[in-house]
Amino acid sequence: MNNPPSLTAIVLTYNEEIHLQRCLDSLKGVCSEIVVIDSYSTDKTKEIAIQNGARFYQNKFSNHANQLNWGIEFGHITTDWVIRVDADEYLSEELGRNIKKDLITMNANVHGIRVKRLMYFFDRPLKKGGMYPIWHTKLWRNGSAFCEQRWMDERMKLNQGETASLEGDLVDHNLNNLTWWIQKHNGYATREAIDILDKIYNFTDAELVPSNLFGNGEERRRWFKQKYLMLPLFVRPLLFWFIRYVLQGGFFEGKRGFIWNILQCGWYRFLVDVKIYEAYKKAGYNKENLILFFKKEYGYDVTKIG
C-alpha cells in the first residue's frame, strides 16, 4: 500500500492554551508537519506548540487573511498538501481517516478539497438553521491556493485545478465564555463593515472568491451575501434572522437555537449595519473621509489589507 501524500497543517493562534492541545492531538497521525503562526500570545500557547513538535513562528496580526498568507509564504512548507485549521477547531476521527485514505488516490486535477464545518454552541452542535453542513475549502496542494484579502469571511482561492469534497467534520468548538464571544464579534462587526464599504468604494483591489449562484458552496454563499447587501440597512438583519430561524428551522435547536439566532443572525448583523451607519454619519459618503474615519476611530488602514 502506498504511503499517503505528505500534509502540513497551518494553525493560527493568539492566547489559545485552552484549545491548542485538543487541536494538535487531532492532527497527529494525519499531518506530517504542524506550523503554528502566533500573534505574540502571552499565555502558554508557545510552550504547548513546541512540546507537541510544531514549528512555531510569530507575526504581528492585522487580519486572518494576512496571517494565513504569511504562514503560506514564510512557513517553509515543503509537503504535498496543506490544511488550514483554526486553534479552536479539530478534525473528527472520520475526517482524519478520510484525509489519510483519500489523498492517496486523489485525482491529479484536484487542487483543493472542501470539508464540512460543524459549529458548536453551548457545547452542543448546531445542525439546524442553515448551520450544517457548511462546506469550506480547507485543504489544497502546496502552491495551489492563497487566502483572499478580506477583513472578514475570508476564503481560500485556488489558482489552478478543481475542488473535491471529503466526508467528516471539521469541528469548530470554542470553549471561551459568552462575554469573550460578544467582544470578539464586536471586533468582527467593525471589519465586516469595512468589507461591505470596500465593495461600494473600492478601498482595495483585492482578488476575491467569485460569486456564482451555480458554483460551489462558497461561491453560492458569496452570491447570496451580495444579494443580502443590496437590501436596506437594518432591514436585512431582520430578514436574515427570519430565514435562518424560521424558514431554515433554527427554532428546532430549542433555547440554544433561539439564543444563537438572536445573537449571530440578529444582533451581530444589526451591529454591522450600525457601524456602517456610524461611518456615514461621521464621515459622510466621501471615500477619502471614510478612509480617514476608520483610521482615526478604529486604527485600520482600509486601503491596505495585504
CSV table of N, CA and C in Angstrom, one decimal, residues 166-271:
chain,number,residue,atom,x,y,z
A,166,LEU,N,-14.5,15.9,0.9
A,166,LEU,CA,-14.2,14.8,1.8
A,166,LEU,C,-15.3,14.7,2.9
A,167,GLU,N,-15.7,13.5,3.2
A,167,GLU,CA,-16.7,13.4,4.3
A,167,GLU,C,-15.9,13.4,5.7
A,168,GLY,N,-16.7,13.8,6.7
A,168,GLY,CA,-16.1,14.0,8.0
A,168,GLY,C,-16.1,15.5,8.3
A,169,ASP,N,-16.2,15.8,9.6
A,169,ASP,CA,-16.4,17.1,10.1
A,169,ASP,C,-15.1,17.8,10.6
A,170,LEU,N,-15.0,19.1,10.3
A,170,LEU,CA,-14.0,19.9,10.9
A,170,LEU,C,-14.8,20.6,12.0
A,171,VAL,N,-14.6,20.3,13.3
A,171,VAL,CA,-15.4,20.7,14.4
A,171,VAL,C,-14.9,22.0,14.9
A,172,ASP,N,-15.8,23.0,15.0
A,172,ASP,CA,-15.5,24.4,15.5
A,172,ASP,C,-16.2,24.5,16.9
A,173,HIS,N,-15.4,24.3,17.9
A,173,HIS,CA,-15.9,24.2,19.3
A,173,HIS,C,-15.1,25.1,20.2
A,174,ASN,N,-15.5,26.3,20.3
A,174,ASN,CA,-14.8,27.3,21.1
A,174,ASN,C,-15.3,27.2,22.6
A,175,LEU,N,-14.3,27.2,23.5
A,175,LEU,CA,-14.6,26.9,24.9
A,175,LEU,C,-14.6,28.2,25.7
A,176,ASN,N,-14.4,29.3,25.1
A,176,ASN,CA,-14.5,30.6,25.9
A,176,ASN,C,-15.9,30.9,26.3
A,177,ASN,N,-16.1,31.9,27.2
A,177,ASN,CA,-17.4,32.2,27.7
A,177,ASN,C,-18.1,33.2,26.7
A,178,LEU,N,-19.3,33.6,27.1
A,178,LEU,CA,-20.2,34.4,26.2
A,178,LEU,C,-19.7,35.8,26.1
A,179,THR,N,-19.1,36.3,27.2
A,179,THR,CA,-18.6,37.7,27.2
A,179,THR,C,-17.4,37.8,26.1
A,180,TRP,N,-16.6,36.8,26.1
A,180,TRP,CA,-15.5,36.7,25.1
A,180,TRP,C,-16.1,36.7,23.7
A,181,TRP,N,-17.1,35.9,23.5
A,181,TRP,CA,-17.8,35.8,22.2
A,181,TRP,C,-18.3,37.1,21.7
A,182,ILE,N,-19.0,37.8,22.6
A,182,ILE,CA,-19.6,39.1,22.3
A,182,ILE,C,-18.5,40.1,22.0
A,183,GLN,N,-17.4,40.2,22.7
A,183,GLN,CA,-16.3,41.1,22.5
A,183,GLN,C,-15.6,40.8,21.1
A,184,LYS,N,-15.5,39.5,20.8
A,184,LYS,CA,-14.9,39.1,19.5
A,184,LYS,C,-15.8,39.5,18.4
A,185,HIS,N,-17.1,39.3,18.5
A,185,HIS,CA,-18.0,39.7,17.4
A,185,HIS,C,-18.1,41.2,17.3
A,186,ASN,N,-17.9,42.0,18.3
A,186,ASN,CA,-17.9,43.4,18.2
A,186,ASN,C,-16.7,43.8,17.3
A,187,GLY,N,-15.5,43.2,17.5
A,187,GLY,CA,-14.4,43.5,16.6
A,187,GLY,C,-14.7,43.0,15.2
A,188,TYR,N,-15.3,41.8,15.0
A,188,TYR,CA,-15.7,41.3,13.7
A,188,TYR,C,-16.6,42.2,13.0
A,189,ALA,N,-17.5,42.8,13.7
A,189,ALA,CA,-18.5,43.7,13.1
A,189,ALA,C,-17.9,44.9,12.5
A,190,THR,N,-16.8,45.5,13.1
A,190,THR,CA,-16.1,46.6,12.5
A,190,THR,C,-15.4,46.2,11.2
A,191,ARG,N,-14.8,45.0,11.2
A,191,ARG,CA,-14.1,44.6,10.0
A,191,ARG,C,-15.1,44.2,8.9
A,192,GLU,N,-16.2,43.6,9.3
A,192,GLU,CA,-17.3,43.3,8.3
A,192,GLU,C,-17.8,44.6,7.7
A,193,ALA,N,-18.0,45.6,8.5
A,193,ALA,CA,-18.5,46.9,7.9
A,193,ALA,C,-17.5,47.5,6.9
A,194,ILE,N,-16.2,47.3,7.2
A,194,ILE,CA,-15.2,47.8,6.3
A,194,ILE,C,-15.2,47.0,5.0
A,195,ASP,N,-15.4,45.7,5.1
A,195,ASP,CA,-15.5,44.9,3.9
A,195,ASP,C,-16.7,45.3,3.0
A,196,ILE,N,-17.8,45.6,3.6
A,196,ILE,CA,-19.0,46.0,2.9
A,196,ILE,C,-18.8,47.3,2.2
A,197,LEU,N,-18.2,48.3,2.9
A,197,LEU,CA,-17.9,49.6,2.3
A,197,LEU,C,-16.9,49.5,1.2
A,198,ASP,N,-16.0,48.5,1.4
A,198,ASP,CA,-14.9,48.3,0.4
A,198,ASP,C,-15.6,47.9,-1.0
A,199,LYS,N,-16.6,47.2,-0.9
A,199,LYS,CA,-17.3,46.8,-2.2
A,199,LYS,C,-18.0,48.0,-2.8
A,200,ILE,N,-18.4,49.0,-2.0
A,200,ILE,CA,-19.0,50.2,-2.6
A,200,ILE,C,-18.0,51.2,-3.1
A,201,TYR,N,-16.9,51.4,-2.3
A,201,TYR,CA,-16.0,52.5,-2.5
A,201,TYR,C,-14.6,52.0,-3.1
A,202,ASN,N,-14.4,50.7,-3.2
A,202,ASN,CA,-13.2,50.1,-3.7
A,202,ASN,C,-12.0,50.7,-3.0
A,203,PHE,N,-11.9,50.5,-1.7
A,203,PHE,CA,-10.7,50.9,-0.9
A,203,PHE,C,-9.5,50.1,-1.4
A,204,THR,N,-9.7,48.8,-1.8
A,204,THR,CA,-8.7,48.0,-2.3
A,204,THR,C,-9.0,47.3,-3.6
A,205,ASP,N,-8.1,46.6,-4.2
A,205,ASP,CA,-8.4,45.9,-5.5
A,205,ASP,C,-8.0,44.4,-5.2
A,206,ALA,N,-8.4,43.9,-4.1
A,206,ALA,CA,-8.0,42.5,-3.7
A,206,ALA,C,-8.8,41.5,-4.7
A,207,GLU,N,-8.1,40.4,-4.9
A,207,GLU,CA,-8.6,39.3,-5.7
A,207,GLU,C,-9.5,38.4,-4.8
A,208,LEU,N,-10.8,38.3,-5.1
A,208,LEU,CA,-11.7,37.6,-4.2
A,208,LEU,C,-12.2,36.3,-4.9
A,209,VAL,N,-12.8,35.4,-4.0
A,209,VAL,CA,-13.5,34.3,-4.5
A,209,VAL,C,-14.7,34.8,-5.2
A,210,PRO,N,-15.0,34.4,-6.5
A,210,PRO,CA,-16.1,34.9,-7.2
A,210,PRO,C,-17.5,34.5,-6.6
A,211,SER,N,-18.5,35.3,-6.9
A,211,SER,CA,-19.9,35.0,-6.5
A,211,SER,C,-20.6,34.3,-7.7
A,212,ASN,N,-21.2,33.2,-7.5
A,212,ASN,CA,-21.8,32.4,-8.6
A,212,ASN,C,-22.9,31.5,-8.0
A,213,LEU,N,-24.1,31.8,-8.4
A,213,LEU,CA,-25.3,31.0,-7.9
A,213,LEU,C,-25.1,29.6,-8.3
A,214,PHE,N,-24.4,29.3,-9.4
A,214,PHE,CA,-24.3,27.9,-9.9
A,214,PHE,C,-22.9,27.3,-9.6
A,215,GLY,N,-22.1,28.0,-8.8
A,215,GLY,CA,-20.8,27.5,-8.5
A,215,GLY,C,-20.8,26.6,-7.3
A,216,ASN,N,-19.6,26.4,-6.7
A,216,ASN,CA,-19.5,25.6,-5.5
A,216,ASN,C,-20.2,26.3,-4.3
A,217,GLY,N,-20.2,25.6,-3.2
A,217,GLY,CA,-20.9,26.1,-2.0
A,217,GLY,C,-20.4,27.5,-1.6
A,218,GLU,N,-19.1,27.7,-1.6
A,218,GLU,CA,-18.5,29.0,-1.2
A,218,GLU,C,-19.0,30.1,-2.2
A,219,GLU,N,-18.9,29.8,-3.5
A,219,GLU,CA,-19.3,30.8,-4.5
A,219,GLU,C,-20.8,31.1,-4.4
A,220,ARG,N,-21.6,30.1,-4.1
A,220,ARG,CA,-23.1,30.4,-3.9
A,220,ARG,C,-23.3,31.2,-2.7
A,221,ARG,N,-22.6,30.9,-1.6
A,221,ARG,CA,-22.8,31.8,-0.4
A,221,ARG,C,-22.4,33.2,-0.6
A,222,ARG,N,-21.4,33.4,-1.4
A,222,ARG,CA,-20.9,34.7,-1.7
A,222,ARG,C,-22.0,35.4,-2.6
A,223,TRP,N,-22.6,34.7,-3.5
A,223,TRP,CA,-23.7,35.3,-4.3
A,223,TRP,C,-24.8,35.7,-3.5
A,224,PHE,N,-25.3,34.9,-2.6
A,224,PHE,CA,-26.4,35.2,-1.7
A,224,PHE,C,-26.0,36.4,-0.8
A,225,LYS,N,-24.8,36.4,-0.4
A,225,LYS,CA,-24.4,37.6,0.5
A,225,LYS,C,-24.4,38.9,-0.3
A,226,GLN,N,-24.0,38.9,-1.5
A,226,GLN,CA,-24.1,40.1,-2.3
A,226,GLN,C,-25.6,40.6,-2.5
A,227,LYS,N,-26.5,39.6,-2.6
A,227,LYS,CA,-27.9,40.0,-2.7
A,227,LYS,C,-28.4,40.5,-1.4
A,228,TYR,N,-27.9,39.9,-0.3
A,228,TYR,CA,-28.3,40.4,1.0
A,228,TYR,C,-27.8,41.9,1.2
A,229,LEU,N,-26.6,42.2,0.7
A,229,LEU,CA,-26.1,43.6,0.9
A,229,LEU,C,-26.8,44.6,0.1
A,230,MET,N,-27.6,44.2,-0.9
A,230,MET,CA,-28.4,45.1,-1.7
A,230,MET,C,-29.6,45.6,-0.9
A,231,LEU,N,-30.0,44.9,0.2
A,231,LEU,CA,-31.1,45.3,1.0
A,231,LEU,C,-30.8,46.5,1.8
A,232,PRO,N,-31.8,47.2,2.3
A,232,PRO,CA,-31.6,48.4,3.1
A,232,PRO,C,-31.0,48.1,4.5
A,233,LEU,N,-30.2,49.0,5.0
A,233,LEU,CA,-29.6,48.9,6.4
A,233,LEU,C,-30.8,48.6,7.3
A,234,PHE,N,-30.5,47.8,8.3
A,234,PHE,CA,-31.4,47.5,9.4
A,234,PHE,C,-32.6,46.6,9.0
A,235,VAL,N,-33.0,46.6,7.7
A,235,VAL,CA,-34.0,45.6,7.3
A,235,VAL,C,-33.4,44.3,7.1
A,236,ARG,N,-32.2,44.2,6.5
A,236,ARG,CA,-31.6,42.9,6.1
A,236,ARG,C,-31.3,42.0,7.4
A,237,PRO,N,-30.9,42.6,8.5
A,237,PRO,CA,-30.7,41.6,9.7
A,237,PRO,C,-32.0,40.9,10.1
A,238,LEU,N,-33.1,41.7,10.0
A,238,LEU,CA,-34.4,41.1,10.4
A,238,LEU,C,-34.8,40.0,9.4
A,239,LEU,N,-34.5,40.2,8.1
A,239,LEU,CA,-34.8,39.2,7.1
A,239,LEU,C,-33.9,38.0,7.2
A,240,PHE,N,-32.6,38.3,7.5
A,240,PHE,CA,-31.7,37.2,7.7
A,240,PHE,C,-32.1,36.3,8.9
A,241,TRP,N,-32.5,36.9,10.0
A,241,TRP,CA,-32.9,36.2,11.2
A,241,TRP,C,-34.1,35.3,10.8
A,242,PHE,N,-35.1,35.9,10.1
A,242,PHE,CA,-36.3,35.2,9.8
A,242,PHE,C,-36.0,34.0,8.9
A,243,ILE,N,-35.1,34.1,8.0
A,243,ILE,CA,-34.7,33.0,7.1
A,243,ILE,C,-34.1,31.9,7.9
A,244,ARG,N,-33.1,32.3,8.7
A,244,ARG,CA,-32.3,31.2,9.5
A,244,ARG,C,-33.2,30.6,10.6
A,245,TYR,N,-33.9,31.4,11.3
A,245,TYR,CA,-34.6,30.9,12.5
A,245,TYR,C,-35.9,30.2,12.1
A,246,VAL,N,-36.6,30.8,11.2
A,246,VAL,CA,-38.0,30.3,10.8
A,246,VAL,C,-37.9,29.4,9.6
A,247,LEU,N,-37.5,29.9,8.5
A,247,LEU,CA,-37.6,29.1,7.2
A,247,LEU,C,-36.6,27.9,7.2
A,248,GLN,N,-35.4,28.1,7.8
A,248,GLN,CA,-34.4,27.0,7.8
A,248,GLN,C,-34.4,26.2,9.1
A,249,GLY,N,-35.4,26.5,10.0
A,249,GLY,CA,-35.6,25.6,11.1
A,249,GLY,C,-34.7,25.8,12.3
A,250,GLY,N,-34.1,27.0,12.5
A,250,GLY,CA,-33.3,27.2,13.6
A,250,GLY,C,-34.0,27.0,15.0
A,251,PHE,N,-35.3,27.2,14.9
A,251,PHE,CA,-36.1,27.0,16.2
A,251,PHE,C,-36.1,25.6,16.7
A,252,PHE,N,-35.7,24.6,15.8
A,252,PHE,CA,-35.6,23.2,16.2
A,252,PHE,C,-34.5,23.0,17.2
A,253,GLU,N,-33.6,23.9,17.3
A,253,GLU,CA,-32.4,23.8,18.3
A,253,GLU,C,-32.8,24.2,19.7
A,254,GLY,N,-34.1,24.6,19.9
A,254,GLY,CA,-34.5,24.9,21.2
A,254,GLY,C,-34.0,26.2,21.7
A,255,LYS,N,-33.7,26.3,23.0
A,255,LYS,CA,-33.2,27.6,23.6
A,255,LYS,C,-31.9,28.0,23.0
A,256,ARG,N,-31.0,27.0,22.7
A,256,ARG,CA,-29.7,27.3,22.1
A,256,ARG,C,-29.9,27.9,20.7
A,257,GLY,N,-30.8,27.4,20.0
A,257,GLY,CA,-31.1,27.9,18.6
A,257,GLY,C,-31.7,29.3,18.7
A,258,PHE,N,-32.5,29.6,19.7
A,258,PHE,CA,-33.1,30.9,19.9
A,258,PHE,C,-32.0,31.9,20.2
A,259,ILE,N,-31.1,31.5,21.2
A,259,ILE,CA,-30.0,32.4,21.6
A,259,ILE,C,-29.1,32.6,20.4
A,260,TRP,N,-28.7,31.6,19.7
A,260,TRP,CA,-27.7,31.7,18.6
A,260,TRP,C,-28.3,32.6,17.5
A,261,ASN,N,-29.5,32.4,17.1
A,261,ASN,CA,-30.0,33.2,16.0
A,261,ASN,C,-30.3,34.6,16.4
A,262,ILE,N,-30.6,34.9,17.7
A,262,ILE,CA,-30.8,36.3,18.1
A,262,ILE,C,-29.4,37.0,18.1
A,263,LEU,N,-28.4,36.3,18.6
A,263,LEU,CA,-27.0,36.9,18.7
A,263,LEU,C,-26.3,36.9,17.3
A,264,GLN,N,-26.2,35.8,16.6
A,264,GLN,CA,-25.4,35.7,15.4
A,264,GLN,C,-26.2,36.3,14.2
A,265,CYS,N,-27.4,35.9,14.0
A,265,CYS,CA,-28.2,36.4,12.8
A,265,CYS,C,-28.9,37.7,13.0
A,266,GLY,N,-29.1,38.1,14.3
A,266,GLY,CA,-29.8,39.3,14.6
A,266,GLY,C,-28.9,40.4,15.1
A,267,TRP,N,-28.4,40.2,16.3
A,267,TRP,CA,-27.6,41.3,16.9
A,267,TRP,C,-26.3,41.6,16.1
A,268,TYR,N,-25.6,40.5,15.7
A,268,TYR,CA,-24.3,40.7,15.0
A,268,TYR,C,-24.5,41.5,13.7
A,269,ARG,N,-25.5,41.0,12.9
A,269,ARG,CA,-25.7,41.6,11.6
A,269,ARG,C,-26.3,43.1,11.8
A,270,PHE,N,-27.1,43.3,12.9
A,270,PHE,CA,-27.5,44.6,13.2
A,270,PHE,C,-26.4,45.5,13.6
A,271,LEU,N,-25.4,45.0,14.3
A,271,LEU,CA,-24.3,45.8,14.8
A,271,LEU,C,-23.4,46.2,13.6
